[in-house]
Structure formats: C-alpha cells, structure tokens
PDB file of C-alpha atoms in Angstrom:
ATOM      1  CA  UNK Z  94       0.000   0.000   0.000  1.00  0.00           C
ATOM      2  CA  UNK Z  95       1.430   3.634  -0.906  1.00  0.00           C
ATOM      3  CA  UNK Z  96       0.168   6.747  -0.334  1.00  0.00           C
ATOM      4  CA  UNK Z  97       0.589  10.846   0.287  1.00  0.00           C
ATOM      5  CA  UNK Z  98      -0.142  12.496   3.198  1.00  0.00           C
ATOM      6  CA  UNK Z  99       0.523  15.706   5.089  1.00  0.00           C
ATOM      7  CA  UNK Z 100       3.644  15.921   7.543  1.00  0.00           C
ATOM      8  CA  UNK Z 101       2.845  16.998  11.129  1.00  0.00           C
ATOM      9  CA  UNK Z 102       2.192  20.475  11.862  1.00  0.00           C
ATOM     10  CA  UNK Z 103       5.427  20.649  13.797  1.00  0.00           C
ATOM     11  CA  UNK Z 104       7.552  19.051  11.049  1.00  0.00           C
ATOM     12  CA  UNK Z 105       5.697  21.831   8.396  1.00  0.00           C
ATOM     13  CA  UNK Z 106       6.275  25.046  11.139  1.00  0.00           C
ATOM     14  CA  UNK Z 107      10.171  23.885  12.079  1.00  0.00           C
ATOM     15  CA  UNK Z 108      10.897  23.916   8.493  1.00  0.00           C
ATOM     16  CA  UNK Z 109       8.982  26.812   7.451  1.00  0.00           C
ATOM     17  CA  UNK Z 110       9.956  28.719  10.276  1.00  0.00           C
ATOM     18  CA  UNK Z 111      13.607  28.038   9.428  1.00  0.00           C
ATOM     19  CA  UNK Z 112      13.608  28.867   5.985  1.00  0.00           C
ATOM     20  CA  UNK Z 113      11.137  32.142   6.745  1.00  0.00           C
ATOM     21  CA  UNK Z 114      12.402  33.106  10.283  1.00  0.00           C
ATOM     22  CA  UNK Z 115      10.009  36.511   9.449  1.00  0.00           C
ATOM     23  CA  UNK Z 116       6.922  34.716   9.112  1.00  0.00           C
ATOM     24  CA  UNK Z 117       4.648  34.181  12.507  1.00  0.00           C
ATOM     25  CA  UNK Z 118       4.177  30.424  13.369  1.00  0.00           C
ATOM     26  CA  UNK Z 119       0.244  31.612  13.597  1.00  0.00           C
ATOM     27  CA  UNK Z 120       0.549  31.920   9.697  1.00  0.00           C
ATOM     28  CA  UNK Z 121       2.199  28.542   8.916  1.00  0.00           C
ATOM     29  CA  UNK Z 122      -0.721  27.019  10.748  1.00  0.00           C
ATOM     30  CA  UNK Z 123      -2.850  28.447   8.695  1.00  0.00           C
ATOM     31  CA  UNK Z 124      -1.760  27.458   5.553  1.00  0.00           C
ATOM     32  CA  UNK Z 125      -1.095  24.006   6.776  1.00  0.00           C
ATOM     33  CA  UNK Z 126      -4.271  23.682   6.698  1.00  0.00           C
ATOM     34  CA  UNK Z 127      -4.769  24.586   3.048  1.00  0.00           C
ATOM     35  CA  UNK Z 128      -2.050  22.249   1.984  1.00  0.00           C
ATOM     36  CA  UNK Z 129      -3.299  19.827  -1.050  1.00  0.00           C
ATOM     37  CA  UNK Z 130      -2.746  16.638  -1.388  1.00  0.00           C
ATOM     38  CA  UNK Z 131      -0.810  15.275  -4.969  1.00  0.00           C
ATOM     39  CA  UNK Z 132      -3.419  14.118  -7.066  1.00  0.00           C
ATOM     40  CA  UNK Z 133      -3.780  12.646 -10.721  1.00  0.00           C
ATOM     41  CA  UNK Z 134      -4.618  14.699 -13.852  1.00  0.00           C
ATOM     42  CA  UNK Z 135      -6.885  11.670 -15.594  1.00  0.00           C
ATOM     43  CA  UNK Z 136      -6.773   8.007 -15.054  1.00  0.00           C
ATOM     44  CA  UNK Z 137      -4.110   7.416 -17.055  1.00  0.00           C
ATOM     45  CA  UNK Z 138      -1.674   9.929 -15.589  1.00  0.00           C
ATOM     46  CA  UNK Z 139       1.807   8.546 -14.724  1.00  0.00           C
ATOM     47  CA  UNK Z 140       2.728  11.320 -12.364  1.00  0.00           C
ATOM     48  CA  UNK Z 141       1.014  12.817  -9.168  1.00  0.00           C
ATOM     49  CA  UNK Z 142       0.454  16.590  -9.759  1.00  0.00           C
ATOM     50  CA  UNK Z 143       2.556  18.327  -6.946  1.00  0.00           C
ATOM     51  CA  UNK Z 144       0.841  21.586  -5.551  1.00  0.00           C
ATOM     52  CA  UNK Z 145       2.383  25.156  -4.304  1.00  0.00           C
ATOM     53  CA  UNK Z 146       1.132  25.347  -0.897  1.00  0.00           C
ATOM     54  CA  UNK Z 147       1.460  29.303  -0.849  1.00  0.00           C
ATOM     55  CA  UNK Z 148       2.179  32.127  -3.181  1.00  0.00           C
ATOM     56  CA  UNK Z 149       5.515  33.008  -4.357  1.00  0.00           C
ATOM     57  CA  UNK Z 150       7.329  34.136  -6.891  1.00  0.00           C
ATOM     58  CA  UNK Z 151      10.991  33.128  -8.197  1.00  0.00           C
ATOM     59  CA  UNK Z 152      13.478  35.391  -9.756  1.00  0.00           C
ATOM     60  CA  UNK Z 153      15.770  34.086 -12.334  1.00  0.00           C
ATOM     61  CA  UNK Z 154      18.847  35.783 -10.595  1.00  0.00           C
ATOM     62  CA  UNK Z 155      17.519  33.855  -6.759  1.00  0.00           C
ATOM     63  CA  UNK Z 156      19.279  30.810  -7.865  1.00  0.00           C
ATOM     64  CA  UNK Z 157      17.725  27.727  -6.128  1.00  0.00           C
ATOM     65  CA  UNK Z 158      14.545  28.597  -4.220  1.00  0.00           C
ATOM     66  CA  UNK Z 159      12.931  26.271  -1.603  1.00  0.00           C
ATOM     67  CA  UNK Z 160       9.487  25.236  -1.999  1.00  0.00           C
ATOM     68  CA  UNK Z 161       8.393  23.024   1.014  1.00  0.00           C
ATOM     69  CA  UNK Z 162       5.220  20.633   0.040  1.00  0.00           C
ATOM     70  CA  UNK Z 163       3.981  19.534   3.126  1.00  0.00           C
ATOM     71  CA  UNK Z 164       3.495  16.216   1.507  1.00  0.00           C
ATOM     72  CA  UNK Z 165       5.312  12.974   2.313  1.00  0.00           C
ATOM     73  CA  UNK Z 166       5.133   9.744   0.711  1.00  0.00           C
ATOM     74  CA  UNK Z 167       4.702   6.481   2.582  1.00  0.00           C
ATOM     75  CA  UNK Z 168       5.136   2.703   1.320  1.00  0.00           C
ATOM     76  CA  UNK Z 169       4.808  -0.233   3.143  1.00  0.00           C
ATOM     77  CA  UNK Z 170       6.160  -2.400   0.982  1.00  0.00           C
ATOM     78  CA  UNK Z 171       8.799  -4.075   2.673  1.00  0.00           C
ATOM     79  CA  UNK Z 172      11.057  -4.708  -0.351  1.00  0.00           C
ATOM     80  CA  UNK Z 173      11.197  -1.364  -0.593  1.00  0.00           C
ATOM     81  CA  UNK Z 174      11.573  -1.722  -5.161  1.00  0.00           C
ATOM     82  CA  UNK Z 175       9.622   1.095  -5.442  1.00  0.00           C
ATOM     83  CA  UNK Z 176      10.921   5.034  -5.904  1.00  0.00           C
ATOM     84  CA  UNK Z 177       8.721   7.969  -6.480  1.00  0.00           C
ATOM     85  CA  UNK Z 178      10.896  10.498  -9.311  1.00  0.00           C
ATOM     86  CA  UNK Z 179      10.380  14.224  -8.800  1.00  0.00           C
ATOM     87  CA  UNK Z 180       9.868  16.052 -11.869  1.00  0.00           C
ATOM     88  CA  UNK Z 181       9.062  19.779 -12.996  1.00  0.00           C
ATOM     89  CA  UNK Z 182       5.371  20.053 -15.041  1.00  0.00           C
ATOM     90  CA  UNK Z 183       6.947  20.239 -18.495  1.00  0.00           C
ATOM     91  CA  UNK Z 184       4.701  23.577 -19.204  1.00  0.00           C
ATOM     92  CA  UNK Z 185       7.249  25.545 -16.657  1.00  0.00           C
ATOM     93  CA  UNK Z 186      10.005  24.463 -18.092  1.00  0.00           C
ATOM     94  CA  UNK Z 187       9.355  24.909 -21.503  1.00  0.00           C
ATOM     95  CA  UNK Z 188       7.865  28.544 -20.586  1.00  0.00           C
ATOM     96  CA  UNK Z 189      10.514  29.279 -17.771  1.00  0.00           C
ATOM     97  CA  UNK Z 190      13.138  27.638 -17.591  1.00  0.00           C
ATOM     98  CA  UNK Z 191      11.963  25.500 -14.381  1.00  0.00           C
ATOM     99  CA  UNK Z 192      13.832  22.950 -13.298  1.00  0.00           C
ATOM    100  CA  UNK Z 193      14.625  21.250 -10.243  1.00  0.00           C
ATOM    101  CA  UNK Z 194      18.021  21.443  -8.956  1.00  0.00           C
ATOM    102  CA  UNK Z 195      18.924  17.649  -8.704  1.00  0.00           C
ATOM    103  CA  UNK Z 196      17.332  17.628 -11.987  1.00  0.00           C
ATOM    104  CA  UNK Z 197      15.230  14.748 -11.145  1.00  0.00           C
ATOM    105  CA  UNK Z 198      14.336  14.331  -7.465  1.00  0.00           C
ATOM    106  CA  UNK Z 199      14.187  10.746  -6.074  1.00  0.00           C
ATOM    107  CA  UNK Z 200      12.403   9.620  -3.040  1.00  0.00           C
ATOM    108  CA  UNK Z 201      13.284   6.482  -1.706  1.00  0.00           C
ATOM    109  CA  UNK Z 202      10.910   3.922  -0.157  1.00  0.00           C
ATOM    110  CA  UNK Z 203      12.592   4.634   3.569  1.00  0.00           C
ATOM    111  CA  UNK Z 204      12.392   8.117   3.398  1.00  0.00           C
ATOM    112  CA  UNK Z 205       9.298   8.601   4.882  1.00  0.00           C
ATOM    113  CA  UNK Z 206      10.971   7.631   8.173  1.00  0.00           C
ATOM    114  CA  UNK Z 207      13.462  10.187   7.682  1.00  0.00           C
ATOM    115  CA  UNK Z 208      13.915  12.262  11.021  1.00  0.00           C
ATOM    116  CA  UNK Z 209      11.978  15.235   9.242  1.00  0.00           C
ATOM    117  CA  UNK Z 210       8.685  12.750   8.315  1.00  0.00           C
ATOM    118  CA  UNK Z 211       9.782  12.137   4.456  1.00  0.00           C
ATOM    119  CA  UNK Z 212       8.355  16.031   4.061  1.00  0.00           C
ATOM    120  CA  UNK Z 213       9.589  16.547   0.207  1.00  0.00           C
ATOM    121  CA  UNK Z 214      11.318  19.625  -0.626  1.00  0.00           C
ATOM    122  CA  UNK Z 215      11.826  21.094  -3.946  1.00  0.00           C
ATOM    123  CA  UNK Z 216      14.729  23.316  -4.885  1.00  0.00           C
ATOM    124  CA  UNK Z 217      13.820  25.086  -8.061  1.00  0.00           C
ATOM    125  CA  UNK Z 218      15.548  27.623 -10.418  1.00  0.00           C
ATOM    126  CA  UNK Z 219      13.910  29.292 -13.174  1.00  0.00           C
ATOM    127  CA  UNK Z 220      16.127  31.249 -16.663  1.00  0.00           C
ATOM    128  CA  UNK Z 221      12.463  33.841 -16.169  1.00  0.00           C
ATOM    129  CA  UNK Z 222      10.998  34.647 -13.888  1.00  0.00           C
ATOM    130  CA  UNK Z 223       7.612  33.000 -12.369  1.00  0.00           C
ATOM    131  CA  UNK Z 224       4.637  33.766 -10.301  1.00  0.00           C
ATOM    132  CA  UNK Z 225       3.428  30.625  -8.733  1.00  0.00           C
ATOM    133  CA  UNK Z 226      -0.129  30.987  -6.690  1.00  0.00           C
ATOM    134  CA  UNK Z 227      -1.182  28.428  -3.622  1.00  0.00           C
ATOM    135  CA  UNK Z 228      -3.092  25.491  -5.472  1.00  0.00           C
ATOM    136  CA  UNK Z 229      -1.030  25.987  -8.790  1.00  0.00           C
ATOM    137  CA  UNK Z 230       0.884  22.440  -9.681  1.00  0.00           C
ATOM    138  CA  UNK Z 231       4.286  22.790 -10.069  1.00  0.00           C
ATOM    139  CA  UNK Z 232       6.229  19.470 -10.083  1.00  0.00           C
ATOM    140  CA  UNK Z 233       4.679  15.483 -10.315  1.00  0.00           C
ATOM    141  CA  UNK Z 234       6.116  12.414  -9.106  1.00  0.00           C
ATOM    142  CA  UNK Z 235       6.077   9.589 -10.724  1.00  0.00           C
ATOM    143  CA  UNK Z 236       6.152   5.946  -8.420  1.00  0.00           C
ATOM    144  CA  UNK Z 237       8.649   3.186 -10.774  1.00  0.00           C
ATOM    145  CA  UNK Z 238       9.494   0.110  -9.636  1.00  0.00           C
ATOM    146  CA  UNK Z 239      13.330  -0.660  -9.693  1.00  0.00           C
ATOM    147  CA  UNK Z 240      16.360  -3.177  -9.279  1.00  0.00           C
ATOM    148  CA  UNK Z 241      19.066  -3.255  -7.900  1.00  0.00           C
ATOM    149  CA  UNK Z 242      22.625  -4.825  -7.981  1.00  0.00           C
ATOM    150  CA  UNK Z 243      23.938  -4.630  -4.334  1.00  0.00           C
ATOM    151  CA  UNK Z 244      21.926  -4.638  -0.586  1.00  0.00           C
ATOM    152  CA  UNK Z 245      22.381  -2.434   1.874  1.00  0.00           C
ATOM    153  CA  UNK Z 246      22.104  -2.705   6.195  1.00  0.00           C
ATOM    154  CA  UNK Z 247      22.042   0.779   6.215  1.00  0.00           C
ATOM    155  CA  UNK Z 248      19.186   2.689   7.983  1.00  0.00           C
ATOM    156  CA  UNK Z 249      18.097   6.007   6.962  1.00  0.00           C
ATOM    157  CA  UNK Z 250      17.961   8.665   9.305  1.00  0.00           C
ATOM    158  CA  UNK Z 251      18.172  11.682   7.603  1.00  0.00           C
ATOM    159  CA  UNK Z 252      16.576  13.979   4.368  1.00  0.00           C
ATOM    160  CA  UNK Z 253      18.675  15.247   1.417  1.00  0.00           C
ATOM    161  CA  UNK Z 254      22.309  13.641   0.873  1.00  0.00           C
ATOM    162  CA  UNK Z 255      21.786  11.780   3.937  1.00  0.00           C
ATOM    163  CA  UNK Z 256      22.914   8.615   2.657  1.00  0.00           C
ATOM    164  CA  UNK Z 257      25.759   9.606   0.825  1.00  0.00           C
ATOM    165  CA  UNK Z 258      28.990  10.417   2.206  1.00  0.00           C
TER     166      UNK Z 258
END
C-alpha cells in the first residue's frame, strides 16, 4: 500500500519557520491547513500533480529557491523496489526555464521515516521569472518500480544527501 499524506504540523512550522524566520508560526498554521494533497490529472496519468502550498514568486537571478510541500510519501512495501521520481510540469520548463536542482528528485521507499517525516522539498531555479499561486501544480512524481545490484544494512535517518557520504 502507498500513499501521500501531510507531515505533522510541527515538522511543516520547524521547516517553514527556518527557511522564513520573518513569518509568525500563527501563519504557517494556517496554511497548513490549506495544503493539497498530490493528485492525478486523468486516469491514465503517470505522475502525481505536486501543488504550491502558498504564493511566491521566483526570480531568475535567486538561484535555487525552496518550496516546502507539506506532503510525504509512505510505502509499506517491505522490499522497498519502489521510488517515487520528482519532476518539474513540463509547461514551466518549456515557458521558464523551471527545473529542479537535482534535476530529477528521487524519493526512496525509507524516506518517509526520515527524522523530518519524508516532508519533500523542492529546490527550483527558473532562466524567467515565475509567479506561482497556492493550489497551482508545479512538479509530479512519478512511483517506478526498480532493481538493484547490491543490498544495503544501512538505515536512513536523515533527508537530502543523507545517505551519501
């Protein structure tokens, strides 16, 4: 069984808060509350249409911005063969440049019990710049099965590059 849901309030406030320290927690709350689910465009949709929980706009010349979904993804599939790929909705990037900064962002299966909940982040950068509104979609993930060559005992414990060395 796999599925999206919200991280805590406390995991979407602590990382808010720390990459908006002018922002009241009050405010956060709020738009918790607003924060949308990824859904499917029609049936036959590969990817998950990612959604901008709040307004903001990105400047060609910011470099990589933040854009915190409030959305993890959780598996419990215990072979864990499953990834869900990040990508941008090809629309922006045609139009704007977007892209995200990894290029393609990859979720794995055990990052939903990272210590921040799984909560996916996406760095974007855009060559023009771009109003994005709360509710617009942005980015979709798409959920591939894979193999692999060589097994691991290591547990996860962390978010981005926590893995690697």
């Amino acid at each position: 069984k796999m599925y999206f849901t919200k991280v805590s309030k406390e995991e979407w406030v602590r990382c808010c808060s720390k990459l908006n320290p002018s922002i009241p927690e009050e405010v956060w709350l709020t738009l918790y509350d607003t924060i949308k689910l990824p859904t499917k465009g029609s049936k036959k949709s590969a990817g998950h249409d990612f959604y901008v929980p709040f307004d903001c706009v990105i400047h060609a010349e910011d470099g990589g911005v933040i854009i915190p979904t409030g959305i993890r993804w959780v598996t419990d599939e215990t072979d864990g063969a499953k990834v869900l790929l990040l990508c941008p909705r090809s629309g922006l990037g045609t139009k704007y440049g977007f892209h995200l900064l990894n290029t393609i962002g990859v979720v794995d299966a055990d990052y939903c019990c990272a210590d921040n909940e799984g909560h996916i982040m996406a760095v974007v950068e855009v060559k023009k710049d771009l109003s994005l509104y709360a509710g617009d979609r942005f980015m979709q993930g798409v959920i591939v099965p894979f193999f692999s060559c060589v097994d691991s005992d290591k547990e996860r414990t962390g978010g981005f590059g926590s893995t690697g060395e």
